[in-house]
Structures are given as structure tokens and as C-alpha cells.
């Protein structure tokens, strides 16, 4: 048994330089069922009492020393491996997290945000109102008499019941009632846009029974058509993000504005597609109507309790869905409301792409 100390020292030397795989081999060779130290422990049963008393502590001491050395070395190697892994896989917690696919922003919602951003920069506030309106707010206050075609059943969704005042109730056909409510509740000067859902009995590739509209209203002293034209030019250039856009105002008729004008925007054909901007008088150019506008009719101002000799204003309106189609290249309005995830994935926007004038409203 004189070699017990030497055997212990040999194993300790091997352990000090072994890797994790080598440690397992040493453990089996020394402490396994057929291991050298395990074999020495088995010989204790063949010794006399005096020999066991002498050799037992030496053999057990060797077993404990080798076991402790293996444990210490294994802990050190595993700790070093963990530290190396942590150093190699360091995470910069100051970076924003990767965006996960959680759906997308609908093009209509995106365009609404773009409109709000543009007009906020021009000093406009966003106004809202009820989608169920009375005939007075939707028609009469807007200088549309009982015999006006828009009040016919085939153009408007009416409710069978009337309100407490006996007025007919309907789904608003435009957001113009928001203008009336604002003029009646707020003292001039007024600068608002009124985006929202509207309803008309119509359905084809470019019309749906429910659609989105935005209208604008300015009421102040000394307002002229020049103010209207500048506002529309600034808006259209900012929205389509082009400076070479040309507008054309054509005389028209709306009962709530006088004079009234249809607004056309110049476009060019590029690679077989119509693109807003460029020279509309060139060989590949043309004009496209995008909105209606005009100076607010004196009768509308009077209906709202204002003096038309003191206060003047202009109004305009256009379809939000149509603006989205023109800007982002969609050709069928009905797809906006089909709920097709493939369409939404293709045309949708990331929730992190918030439109700004500095970063681009079409981000």
C-alpha cells in the first residue's frame, strides 16, 4: 500500500490539466466500479484488523481527495465556459427590440394619420361627430332642401324611427354635419378637418356602402378662394410627397358652397401606371378629379348662428379610401373591407412607422 500516496498525486496532477471530457475519464479510472482507488477499497475486507486500521484512512483519504479535486476542477471549467459564452452572446440592452409580426396598420388608418399630421402643421384641429344624424344636420343646415336628390331613399340609409323632435334619422352621407356642429358650438376663427366613416347606398369597384371621408373647414374674417387654393396645394404636395404637382379648379355646384369648384390634380403615366405629379399637359399626362371645394354658402353660415357679412370661410372634402388608392397603388376599393389577411399583409403598415412631416408622411 506504499503506492496510495503516489497514486493520489498522479490522479491530482492529471485532474489539474484535464478538460471536462478528461475529468470523466479520470473519474471512471479512479472511482468507477473497476477503478484503481475503488479496487483498493475492496481489498480492505481481505486485511487483518491492524492492516485495515493503518491502510483504511490512507485509501479513504485518497478517494476523498480525488473526488474533491474532480468537483473543484469541473466547477471551474463550467464557470469559465459560461463566462465565455456570456461574453460572446452579450446583448446591448439600449437597442430597441426586434419588431414582431403582430398584424399591420390598415391603409385607411395610415392615411388618416398622415392627414392629421399634415393639417396639424397647417394649424387645423381634428373634429369628430356622430355617425347617426338627423336630417337637419345632414341636409337642411347644409342648404339641401327636402326635394334634393341626395335625400332620396335610394341614396341614403334611413332609420324607420324618428328622434324626440320628430326629425328623420339616418346614417350620415358625409362628414359635413361635423362642420355644422362645430360652427354652432365654437366661436370663430375655426380651422378643422373632420375625418370619419360615411354611408351611401352605392356599391361597385370604386364605391362601397360605407367609406371614409375627410372634410376641411375654415371660418374667419377676410377668407377668399386664394386661401382655399393655397391650402389645397400645400396639402396635396405634402400628402403625395412631390413638389411638381399642379392643381386645376373647375367651376362646379354644391348646395353648401358658393362659388364651388371641383379640384383636379395633374398626373403622368410612368411604366403603364398613373402617377400623381408631373406635366399634365404632356403626351403622357392628364387630369384627375380628387376632391370638391368652395366658399361656404351664406345660408349655411346663417343656419349656424353666424353673420355671413362678418365671417367667411371655405370647405373641401375628399374620400380617404380614394387617396389611399391613388398614393399606394390599389385598384379595387372593395378589397379595403374584405378582411383578406394576404391583402392586409401586402398593403399594411408597421405600427412603428408613424407618419411625420420630417420623416415622411408615407413612411
PDB file of C-alpha atoms in Angstrom, residues 129-135 137-138 157-163 167-174 177-178 181 197-199:
ATOM      1  CA  UNK A 129     -69.236  63.777 -34.603  1.00  0.00           C
ATOM      2  CA  UNK A 130     -71.939  61.070 -34.519  1.00  0.00           C
ATOM      3  CA  UNK A 131     -72.411  58.738 -37.467  1.00  0.00           C
ATOM      4  CA  UNK A 132     -76.186  58.616 -36.869  1.00  0.00           C
ATOM      5  CA  UNK A 133     -77.516  62.061 -37.705  1.00  0.00           C
ATOM      6  CA  UNK A 134     -80.799  63.883 -38.095  1.00  0.00           C
ATOM      7  CA  UNK A 135     -81.921  65.176 -41.451  1.00  0.00           C
ATOM      8  CA  UNK A 137     -77.665  68.358 -39.567  1.00  0.00           C
ATOM      9  CA  UNK A 138     -77.048  66.153 -42.598  1.00  0.00           C
ATOM     10  CA  UNK A 157     -79.804  54.843 -45.375  1.00  0.00           C
ATOM     11  CA  UNK A 158     -82.747  55.976 -43.224  1.00  0.00           C
ATOM     12  CA  UNK A 159     -83.899  54.594 -39.880  1.00  0.00           C
ATOM     13  CA  UNK A 160     -87.583  53.726 -39.506  1.00  0.00           C
ATOM     14  CA  UNK A 161     -87.907  55.746 -36.269  1.00  0.00           C
ATOM     15  CA  UNK A 162     -87.594  59.498 -35.741  1.00  0.00           C
ATOM     16  CA  UNK A 163     -85.919  61.301 -32.828  1.00  0.00           C
ATOM     17  CA  UNK A 167     -86.798  64.520 -37.204  1.00  0.00           C
ATOM     18  CA  UNK A 168     -85.858  61.747 -39.593  1.00  0.00           C
ATOM     19  CA  UNK A 169     -82.716  59.816 -38.563  1.00  0.00           C
ATOM     20  CA  UNK A 170     -80.134  58.428 -40.954  1.00  0.00           C
ATOM     21  CA  UNK A 171     -76.557  57.275 -41.400  1.00  0.00           C
ATOM     22  CA  UNK A 172     -74.616  60.393 -42.340  1.00  0.00           C
ATOM     23  CA  UNK A 173     -73.795  60.625 -46.039  1.00  0.00           C
ATOM     24  CA  UNK A 174     -70.771  62.886 -45.457  1.00  0.00           C
ATOM     25  CA  UNK A 177     -72.592  67.595 -40.106  1.00  0.00           C
ATOM     26  CA  UNK A 178     -69.393  67.829 -38.055  1.00  0.00           C
ATOM     27  CA  UNK A 181     -71.894  71.118 -35.091  1.00  0.00           C
ATOM     28  CA  UNK A 197     -66.959  56.877 -41.793  1.00  0.00           C
ATOM     29  CA  UNK A 198     -69.842  57.833 -44.076  1.00  0.00           C
ATOM     30  CA  UNK A 199     -72.622  55.809 -45.721  1.00  0.00           C
TER      31      UNK A 199
END
